[in-house]
Short mmCIF file of C-alpha atoms in Angstrom, two decimals:
data_model
loop_
_atom_site.label_atom_id
_atom_site.label_comp_id
_atom_site.label_asym_id
_atom_site.label_seq_id
_atom_site.Cartn_x
_atom_site.Cartn_y
_atom_site.Cartn_z
CA MET D 1 0.83 -26.21 28.28
CA LYS D 2 3.01 -25.06 26.61
CA THR D 3 3.12 -22.16 22.90
CA LYS D 4 4.57 -22.36 19.63
CA ASN D 5 6.01 -19.06 18.87
CA ILE D 6 5.11 -18.59 14.66
CA SER D 7 7.86 -16.32 12.88
CA THR D 8 6.33 -13.83 11.78
CA LYS D 9 8.20 -14.58 8.24
CA THR D 10 5.48 -18.45 8.09
CA LEU D 11 1.83 -15.60 8.92
CA LEU D 12 3.62 -14.39 5.76
CA LEU D 13 3.62 -17.42 4.24
CA TYR D 14 0.00 -17.28 3.91
CA ASN D 15 -0.44 -14.25 1.25
CA LEU D 16 2.80 -14.07 0.09
CA SER D 17 4.85 -17.03 -2.20
CA GLN D 18 8.15 -17.71 -1.08
CA ASN D 19 9.35 -16.06 -4.33
CA GLU D 20 7.57 -12.92 -3.45
CA ILE D 21 9.23 -12.36 -0.14
CA GLU D 22 12.38 -12.84 -1.32
CA ASN D 23 11.66 -10.01 -3.90
CA PRO D 24 8.67 -7.82 -1.98
CA LYS D 25 9.42 -5.61 -5.45
CA VAL D 26 7.41 -8.29 -7.62
CA ILE D 27 3.78 -7.23 -4.91
CA LEU D 28 4.02 -3.70 -6.08
CA LYS D 29 5.32 -4.34 -10.33
CA ASP D 30 1.96 -6.67 -10.19
CA PHE D 31 -0.36 -4.18 -7.82
CA CYS D 32 1.07 -1.53 -10.01
CA LEU D 33 0.13 -3.25 -13.65
CA HIS D 34 -2.99 -4.37 -12.79
CA ASN D 35 -4.27 -1.32 -12.97
CA TYR D 36 -3.51 2.75 -12.78
CA LEU D 37 -2.60 4.52 -9.01
CA PRO D 38 -5.65 7.17 -10.24
CA ALA D 39 -7.95 3.55 -9.79
CA HIS D 40 -6.66 2.10 -7.37
CA LEU D 41 -7.27 4.76 -5.13
CA GLU D 42 -10.64 5.59 -6.13
CA GLN D 43 -11.58 1.34 -5.04
CA LEU D 44 -10.16 2.12 -2.10
CA LYS D 45 -12.60 5.60 -2.28
CA TYR D 46 -15.54 3.60 -2.98
CA TRP D 47 -14.30 0.74 -0.17
CA ARG D 48 -13.56 3.96 2.88
CA ASN D 49 -17.03 4.92 1.88
CA LEU D 50 -19.91 1.92 1.79
CA LEU D 51 -17.93 1.60 5.57
CA LEU D 52 -17.83 5.51 6.60
CA SER D 53 -22.59 4.91 5.34
CA ASN D 54 -23.12 1.76 6.08
CA LYS D 55 -23.87 1.32 2.72
CA THR D 56 -23.21 -2.97 0.65
CA TYR D 57 -20.78 -3.30 -1.45
CA SER D 58 -23.22 -2.50 -5.89
CA ARG D 59 -20.22 -1.68 -8.11
CA ARG D 60 -20.89 -3.37 -11.26
CA ASN D 61 -22.35 -6.29 -8.84
CA CYS D 62 -19.61 -7.84 -8.44
CA PRO D 63 -17.54 -8.03 -5.45
CA SER D 64 -15.24 -9.68 -6.84
CA ASP D 65 -14.12 -6.85 -6.80
CA LEU D 66 -13.18 -5.74 -3.69
CA PHE D 67 -12.04 -8.66 -2.43
CA LEU D 68 -9.03 -8.76 -5.71
CA GLN D 69 -8.56 -4.79 -4.16
CA TYR D 70 -8.82 -7.04 -0.21
CA ARG D 71 -6.64 -8.66 -1.43
CA MET D 72 -4.19 -6.96 -2.93
CA THR D 73 -3.91 -4.89 -0.52
CA ILE D 74 -2.48 -7.83 2.45
CA LYS D 75 0.45 -8.24 0.06
CA LEU D 76 1.94 -4.46 -0.31
CA LEU D 77 1.88 -3.89 3.53
CA GLU D 78 3.21 -7.37 4.09
CA ALA D 79 5.49 -6.34 1.09
CA ALA D 80 6.18 -2.90 2.58
CA TRP D 81 6.60 -4.86 6.17
CA LEU D 82 9.12 -7.07 4.40
CA LEU D 83 10.57 -2.95 2.59
CA ARG D 84 11.02 -1.56 5.47
CA GLU D 85 14.21 -3.30 6.79
CA LYS D 86 16.96 -0.39 5.93
CA GLY D 87 18.33 -1.16 2.51
CA ARG D 88 15.79 -3.79 0.76
CA LEU D 89 14.03 -1.00 -0.46
CA ASN D 90 17.85 -0.49 -3.25
CA ASN D 91 15.41 2.69 -3.55
CA PHE D 92 17.62 5.56 -5.40
CA ASN D 93 19.68 7.81 -2.85
CA PRO D 94 21.24 11.21 -3.87
CA ASP D 95 22.56 13.12 -1.22
CA GLU D 96 20.80 14.18 0.90
CA SER D 97 22.09 17.65 2.15
CA GLU D 98 21.97 19.51 -1.62
CA LYS D 99 19.18 20.14 -0.46
CA ALA D 100 18.23 22.44 -4.34
CA LEU D 101 19.21 19.78 -5.97
CA ARG D 102 16.75 17.31 -4.20
CA GLU D 103 14.15 20.20 -5.38
CA GLU D 104 15.46 20.15 -8.92
CA PHE D 105 15.07 15.97 -9.39
CA LEU D 106 12.04 15.72 -7.34
CA SER D 107 10.49 18.39 -9.87
CA LYS D 108 11.59 16.76 -12.89
CA GLU D 109 10.58 14.03 -12.46
CA GLN D 110 7.08 14.77 -11.31
CA GLN D 111 7.15 16.60 -15.17
CA GLU D 112 8.10 13.00 -16.60
CA PHE D 113 5.52 10.62 -14.80
CA LYS D 114 2.34 10.07 -15.94
CA PHE D 115 1.05 10.06 -12.23
CA TYR D 116 2.88 11.57 -9.17
CA PRO D 117 2.32 11.49 -5.40
CA THR D 118 -0.13 13.80 -3.44
CA VAL D 119 -0.89 12.64 0.26
CA LEU D 120 2.71 12.01 0.94
CA SER D 121 5.73 14.73 2.21
CA VAL D 122 8.13 15.25 0.35
CA GLU D 123 10.98 13.07 2.19
CA GLU D 124 8.32 9.58 2.14
CA ILE D 125 8.59 10.96 -1.84
CA TRP D 126 11.97 11.20 -1.08
CA ASN D 127 12.12 8.36 0.65
CA PRO D 128 9.30 5.50 0.35
CA GLY D 129 10.97 3.06 2.57
CA ILE D 130 10.22 6.35 5.77
CA LEU D 131 7.26 6.47 5.37
CA PHE D 132 6.75 1.53 4.76
CA SER D 133 9.11 2.42 8.09
CA LYS D 134 5.37 4.36 9.76
CA LEU D 135 3.27 2.65 8.53
CA PHE D 136 3.82 -0.02 10.96
CA LYS D 137 4.15 2.20 13.86
CA GLN D 138 0.59 2.57 14.75
CA TYR D 139 -1.04 -0.61 13.37
CA LYS D 140 0.68 -4.10 13.62
CA LEU D 141 0.87 -5.83 10.62
CA THR D 142 -1.45 -8.56 11.91
CA ASP D 143 -3.42 -5.17 12.94
CA TYR D 144 -3.76 -4.32 9.22
CA ARG D 145 -4.81 -7.61 8.64
CA ARG D 146 -8.34 -8.14 11.01
CA ILE D 147 -8.90 -4.59 10.23
CA LEU D 148 -9.22 -5.42 6.61
CA GLN D 149 -10.30 -8.62 7.03
CA TYR D 150 -13.72 -7.18 8.84
CA TRP D 151 -13.93 -4.21 5.93
CA MET D 152 -13.87 -7.00 3.46
CA SER D 153 -16.40 -8.06 5.24
CA GLU D 154 -18.77 -4.99 6.91
CA ALA D 155 -18.59 -4.34 3.00
CA LEU D 156 -20.03 -7.52 1.92
CA SER D 157 -22.40 -7.81 3.89
CA PRO D 158 -25.98 -7.31 3.03
CA PHE D 159 -26.98 -6.59 7.38
CA CYS D 160 -25.70 -3.74 8.68
CA SER D 161 -23.39 -4.63 11.69
CA ASP D 162 -24.19 -4.48 15.12
CA GLU D 163 -20.93 -3.84 15.91
CA LEU D 164 -19.63 0.40 14.98
CA LEU D 165 -16.56 0.98 13.21
CA MET D 166 -14.91 3.52 14.57
CA LYS D 167 -14.58 6.82 11.69
CA ALA D 168 -11.17 7.71 13.76
CA GLU D 169 -9.56 4.05 12.84
CA ILE D 170 -10.89 4.08 9.44
CA ILE D 171 -10.39 7.13 8.55
CA ILE D 172 -6.57 6.83 9.80
CA VAL D 173 -6.48 3.55 8.22
CA TYR D 174 -7.08 4.82 5.06
CA GLU D 175 -5.18 7.63 4.89
CA ASN D 176 -1.84 5.37 5.51
CA LEU D 177 -3.22 2.99 2.37
CA GLN D 178 -3.92 6.14 0.51
CA LYS D 179 0.39 6.55 1.26
CA LEU D 180 1.43 2.63 1.01
CA TYR D 181 -0.21 2.75 -2.73
CA GLU D 182 1.05 5.76 -3.61
CA ALA D 183 4.56 5.28 -2.58
CA SER D 184 4.46 1.93 -4.45
CA TRP D 185 3.20 3.25 -7.32
CA LEU D 186 6.34 5.57 -6.43
CA VAL D 187 8.23 2.82 -6.59
CA TYR D 188 7.75 1.10 -9.58
CA GLU D 189 8.27 4.01 -11.31
CA ARG D 190 11.38 4.69 -10.23
CA ASP D 191 12.33 1.22 -11.13
CA ASN D 192 11.16 0.99 -13.83
CA ARG D 193 13.07 4.20 -15.02
CA THR D 194 16.48 2.85 -14.14
CA LYS D 195 16.10 -0.28 -15.98
CA GLU D 196 15.59 2.35 -18.67
CA ILE D 197 18.33 4.72 -18.02
CA GLN D 198 20.18 0.70 -18.35
CA ASN D 199 19.41 -0.34 -21.20
#
């Protein structure tokens, strides 16, 4: 029996609309308009702590909060997967050879933005597209989907699973998601700043 190959774009359609596939920055905008960066990071940390402590979700007795966080994170990962291709990010890109100019620019930007990345490297802050590419070197998009689906079911389950979650994997994925959130926020803020300057 011959197996049918499924394209990655078909898989993306499961969570993204056609408009979101054509313009992945819409996902970043939705994420950033939903809540501030510190609140997103706090929710992610709470989710991680549930997994590390084998406790069940009880924040505000509303499991839909966690489900929404899960859905937004999956869509962010899919947007990052689309934006990782060179040239798709369309981010600001001054001459990197002028290091002093770059440092001055980033310092000024840090003062102007309400929330600024704390876990991204200088290179990732300078060009968040680097981070979007790095995210998929250790784990594929399908791996993230599987892992986060398992995380959600574990966090919402009233019973402790017999299958132990690997703490190292939880930490690695958690740190990757922290960086994803910060890079998404940074791209959104820079796009807004560019629009303000143009108007």
